[in-house]
Amino acid sequence: MHAPKISRRRFLQITAATFGAATAAGALVPRVAFADAAAPVGAAGKIETIPTYCEMCFWRCGGIGYVRDGKLWKFEGNPLDPASRGRLCTRGTGAVGAHYDPDRLQKPLIRVGKRGAEEFKAVTWDEAMAFTAERLNKVRAEHGAESIALFKHGIGVRFIEHVLKHYGVINIAAPSYAQCRGPRDTGFTLTYGLGLGSPEPLDIANTNCLVLIGQHLGENMHNTQVQEFADAVGRGATVITVDPRFSVAASKSKYWLPIRPGTDTALLLAWMNVIVNEGLYDKAFVAEHGHGFEPFAAEIKRYTPEWAAKETDLDASLIRESAREMAKHRPATLVHPGRRTTWYGNDSQRVRAIALLNALLGNWGRKGGFYMQSGMKIAPYPFPPYPKSAKEKADNPKGYPFADEGLATGIREATLSAKPYPIKAWVVYSTNLVQSLPNDRETLAAIEKLDLLVAIDTHPSEIVGYADVVLPEANFLERLDELNVNWGKPGWTQIRQPVVQPPHDQQPGWWIAKRLSERLGIPECMPFKDMDEYLRYRVEKSGFSYAQLKKDGVLMGKPAPIYIDTGAEIAFDTPSGKVEFWSEQLKEKGFDPVPKHVAPDPGPKGAFRLLTGRAPMHTFGRTQTNPNLRALMAENEVWVNTRVAKDLGLENGKYVTLKNQDGVVSNRVKLRATERIRPDCVYMVHGFGHTSPMLKSAYQRGASTSRLLTRYNTDPLMGGTSVHTTFVTVSREA
Ligand code: MGD
Ligand code: SF4
């Protein structure tokens, strides 16, 4: 495999030939609405505009919903909002389709058949709430409130979580931690004393050199970052992309490093070796803010580019040259920390190496690096305090020392083993655990142990098929929700408000929570009449006008300095109070104080490592039935290197199946034979291959990466579970 420095002419040729709508800039949608049957294009009518914020993914861009003659017409970016800056991505614009989606849940359901058989009867909300409360009370009476677990994803869970906490629930987890950004936050917290949160404080807008390690910006649509990335490319910033696949970002790069999967830490160590040994690092920053630099420098001395070349399958000269390029632009060089960093199981240490490389470049609090965010003070609601539990949480039975949020796989493990105590009920809000947790067989076995599974969802996703009671939620364009208070440049606050009414018998999360609190006999924990009253209280108590917020959609905080040079202060909440090049906390717990490279499992002979990622028009497994987004991508493809496909006698565009090392065979999936991937791996976009027949339009369309993920490694620092540890063979469809 060659490791080219791509000429501009060459990458323009490649870009034009291979990418259509999905280029980094092109993936952002200007103000054009999707047509839908309910809104005849060009027809005049009464038009209303209502600002709100998007939840098609978790970037939460501010948008404006347009209603024409009482019907949802289009959804555009809100120019006042710092996350969207007036532009939404494909999925945001396509949110209109989420409202009209015919596959949505329409009414509350109670299970009548065997668990998983998807046999339900439609019931009223009164019946559904009475059933839920009665069964929760039974579980709590028999096993204690600790035996009820909440799995969640997204801001809509706010009041359901609040009511359950008031009820005594302590076991709460989101797959967006241990299956996504957890290792990233651990790696940065160990180094700088700060997890990065969302949106991350990345000054891509001003960077002169952006390093993307498996971060496929443009395919992975985080609106603001993609806008800034497109601008950075436009003004000639250097982009260095490390990816086994020639991603959209790679096509915009000066350097593409097609690394052997799983060897990124070796590359990072060698980059640091060059920067330290050649004296290219920010000596002033390291002297003032670094802790343990000397032992760190001694440790990385052996990781030469020649050593890393053997591990990574990259040229040593390319490693050296790209390291010098990064140093040349410092401090305006930014090594992107990534978001879903659950790759191989040793991920916190890989991200710690990313954090250390950034520290050598001295970009903390510097223009073009990590800017210093400011927040916004919004008054809390004076809720009564939660009761204290006598029991410890059950989500971390293996005791991962740096897990600082709930572990979804840990709750699954506790449910299976009944240790440290039985978990007998799951309340699942907006997370499709069958697809989001590794090894779905373990998830299904755990569900078998439950007395109660409550699903609160907009769609009949796989997890809903196993529920005892299903509570259909109104989608984000149809409801009020909690305020979204953001840190940024400066901080800002967004309001979510209904643009249209739910089309059927769906209700917002806060409404479900309030009714549940009444049924559970704890109405005092939801003391307001409705959400409007709650929101007005918080906004006016903070000294802002509620009417203005409803009109504008956003409230802006006060600007504060964001760079050290212009007055921002930096402080590190680590044990030493400094950036920890050498970590005593890791050493004390028996881990490497400086990251080490662990060679990845090469996998069985003749098999390919399965890598997964995102497409700009879909979010995980939640958007495949949306008619507007389905029109852009109805099923995923499997990328296989052209030579490999030829050797296997496989034809581009024809259907194949994948078989993993445990004999699990995927749905049929279209083959994309391409030069744009290394021969030792294959690639699929995650979220397809739904197996719930109730998701009519997405059922069995494409292949599921989750189904194939039967083996996974666990991050020994914080319990994150790996996604890129499946090996598959590829065969022509039988
Ligand atoms: P989604 O796939 O988006 O997220 O995994 P999940 O948390 O499962 O599905 C969420 C569910 O939310 C769907 O059932 C959808 O119908 C429902 N939903 C959507 N909108 C609403 C709403 O407004 N209200 C309610 N009540 N429900 C709603 C994501 C997780 O998966 C993450 S964050 C990552 S990064 C990981 N990615 C990943 C991967 O790439 N590959 C594999 N194999 N596994 C992965 N697991 C992780
Ligand atoms: Fe919505 Fe796209 Fe913004 Fe995500 S990035 S919140 S999908 S507009």
CSV table of C-alpha atoms in Angstrom, one decimal, residues 438-582:
chain,number,residue,atom,x,y,z
A,438,PRO,CA,-21.9,-5.2,21.5
A,439,ASN,CA,-23.0,-8.8,21.3
A,440,ASP,CA,-26.8,-8.6,21.0
A,441,ARG,CA,-27.0,-12.2,22.3
A,442,GLU,CA,-25.9,-11.0,25.7
A,443,THR,CA,-28.4,-8.2,25.6
A,444,LEU,CA,-31.3,-10.6,24.7
A,445,ALA,CA,-30.2,-13.0,27.4
A,446,ALA,CA,-30.2,-10.1,30.0
A,447,ILE,CA,-33.7,-9.1,28.8
A,448,GLU,CA,-34.9,-12.6,29.5
A,449,LYS,CA,-34.0,-12.1,33.2
A,450,LEU,CA,-36.3,-9.0,33.5
A,451,ASP,CA,-39.7,-8.7,35.1
A,452,LEU,CA,-40.3,-5.5,33.2
A,453,LEU,CA,-39.1,-3.7,30.2
A,454,VAL,CA,-40.5,-0.2,29.4
A,455,ALA,CA,-39.6,1.3,26.1
A,456,ILE,CA,-40.1,5.0,25.4
A,457,ASP,CA,-39.4,5.5,21.7
A,458,THR,CA,-40.6,7.2,18.6
A,459,HIS,CA,-40.2,4.0,16.5
A,460,PRO,CA,-40.7,0.3,16.8
A,461,SER,CA,-37.0,-0.4,16.9
A,462,GLU,CA,-35.6,-3.8,17.8
A,463,ILE,CA,-35.6,-3.1,21.5
A,464,VAL,CA,-39.2,-2.1,21.4
A,465,GLY,CA,-40.1,-5.6,20.2
A,466,TYR,CA,-38.9,-7.0,23.6
A,467,ALA,CA,-40.8,-4.4,25.7
A,468,ASP,CA,-43.7,-5.2,28.0
A,469,VAL,CA,-45.1,-1.7,27.6
A,470,VAL,CA,-44.3,0.8,24.8
A,471,LEU,CA,-44.8,4.5,25.3
A,472,PRO,CA,-44.7,6.4,22.0
A,473,GLU,CA,-42.9,9.8,22.2
A,474,ALA,CA,-43.7,12.8,20.1
A,475,ASN,CA,-40.6,13.7,18.1
A,476,PHE,CA,-38.4,16.8,18.7
A,477,LEU,CA,-40.4,19.0,16.3
A,478,GLU,CA,-43.6,18.3,18.2
A,479,ARG,CA,-42.6,19.0,21.8
A,480,LEU,CA,-41.2,21.2,24.5
A,481,ASP,CA,-38.1,19.9,26.2
A,482,GLU,CA,-35.5,21.0,28.7
A,483,LEU,CA,-33.4,24.1,27.8
A,484,ASN,CA,-30.1,23.2,26.1
A,485,VAL,CA,-27.4,25.3,27.9
A,486,ASN,CA,-24.1,25.2,26.0
A,487,TRP,CA,-20.5,26.1,26.7
A,488,GLY,CA,-18.9,27.9,23.8
A,489,LYS,CA,-17.4,31.1,22.4
A,490,PRO,CA,-19.5,32.4,24.3
A,491,GLY,CA,-22.1,30.1,26.0
A,492,TRP,CA,-25.6,30.1,24.7
A,493,THR,CA,-29.0,28.6,25.6
A,494,GLN,CA,-31.6,27.1,23.2
A,495,ILE,CA,-35.3,26.4,23.6
A,496,ARG,CA,-37.1,23.5,22.0
A,497,GLN,CA,-40.7,24.2,21.2
A,498,PRO,CA,-43.4,22.4,19.2
A,499,VAL,CA,-43.5,23.4,15.5
A,500,VAL,CA,-46.4,21.0,14.9
A,501,GLN,CA,-48.7,18.7,16.8
A,502,PRO,CA,-47.8,15.0,17.0
A,503,PRO,CA,-49.7,13.2,14.2
A,504,HIS,CA,-51.1,10.4,16.4
A,505,ASP,CA,-51.4,9.6,20.0
A,506,GLN,CA,-47.8,10.4,20.9
A,507,GLN,CA,-46.8,12.5,23.9
A,508,PRO,CA,-43.6,14.4,24.9
A,509,GLY,CA,-41.2,13.0,27.5
A,510,TRP,CA,-42.0,15.7,30.1
A,511,TRP,CA,-45.7,14.8,29.9
A,512,ILE,CA,-45.0,11.1,30.3
A,513,ALA,CA,-42.8,11.9,33.2
A,514,LYS,CA,-45.4,14.0,34.9
A,515,ARG,CA,-48.1,11.4,34.5
A,516,LEU,CA,-45.8,8.7,35.8
A,517,SER,CA,-44.9,10.8,38.8
A,518,GLU,CA,-48.6,11.0,39.7
A,519,ARG,CA,-49.1,7.3,39.2
A,520,LEU,CA,-46.1,6.4,41.2
A,521,GLY,CA,-47.3,8.6,44.1
A,522,ILE,CA,-44.5,11.2,43.8
A,523,PRO,CA,-46.2,14.2,42.1
A,524,GLU,CA,-44.2,16.6,44.3
A,525,CYS,CA,-41.2,16.0,42.2
A,526,MET,CA,-42.9,17.6,39.1
A,527,PRO,CA,-44.5,20.6,40.9
A,528,PHE,CA,-45.2,22.7,37.8
A,529,LYS,CA,-48.4,22.7,35.8
A,530,ASP,CA,-46.7,22.2,32.5
A,531,MET,CA,-43.4,22.6,30.7
A,532,ASP,CA,-44.1,26.2,29.7
A,533,GLU,CA,-44.4,27.1,33.4
A,534,TYR,CA,-41.1,25.3,34.2
A,535,LEU,CA,-39.2,26.9,31.3
A,536,ARG,CA,-40.6,30.4,32.0
A,537,TYR,CA,-39.5,30.1,35.7
A,538,ARG,CA,-35.9,29.2,34.8
A,539,VAL,CA,-35.5,31.8,32.1
A,540,GLU,CA,-37.1,34.7,34.0
A,541,LYS,CA,-35.3,33.8,37.2
A,542,SER,CA,-32.0,34.1,35.2
A,543,GLY,CA,-33.0,37.7,34.2
A,544,PHE,CA,-33.9,37.0,30.6
A,545,SER,CA,-37.2,37.5,28.7
A,546,TYR,CA,-39.0,34.2,28.1
A,547,ALA,CA,-41.0,35.8,25.2
A,548,GLN,CA,-37.7,36.9,23.5
A,549,LEU,CA,-36.2,33.4,23.9
A,550,LYS,CA,-39.4,31.9,22.3
A,551,LYS,CA,-39.1,34.4,19.4
A,552,ASP,CA,-35.3,34.0,18.8
A,553,GLY,CA,-34.8,30.4,19.8
A,554,VAL,CA,-31.5,31.3,21.5
A,555,LEU,CA,-30.1,33.4,24.3
A,556,MET,CA,-26.5,34.4,24.1
A,557,GLY,CA,-24.1,34.6,27.1
A,558,LYS,CA,-21.5,37.2,27.7
A,559,PRO,CA,-18.3,37.0,25.6
A,560,ALA,CA,-15.1,36.2,27.6
A,561,PRO,CA,-11.5,35.8,26.5
A,562,ILE,CA,-11.0,32.5,24.8
A,563,TYR,CA,-7.2,32.5,24.2
A,564,ILE,CA,-4.4,32.9,26.8
A,565,ASP,CA,-2.9,35.7,24.7
A,566,THR,CA,-6.1,37.8,25.0
A,567,GLY,CA,-6.6,37.2,28.8
A,568,ALA,CA,-8.1,33.7,29.2
A,569,GLU,CA,-6.9,31.8,32.2
A,570,ILE,CA,-6.0,28.1,32.1
A,571,ALA,CA,-6.0,25.7,35.0
A,572,PHE,CA,-5.6,21.9,35.0
A,573,ASP,CA,-7.7,19.9,37.4
A,574,THR,CA,-5.2,17.0,37.6
A,575,PRO,CA,-3.5,15.8,40.8
A,576,SER,CA,-0.3,17.8,39.9
A,577,GLY,CA,-2.3,20.8,38.7
A,578,LYS,CA,-0.4,20.6,35.4
A,579,VAL,CA,-0.7,18.7,32.1
A,580,GLU,CA,0.4,15.2,33.0
A,581,PHE,CA,2.9,13.9,30.6
A,582,TRP,CA,3.6,11.2,33.2
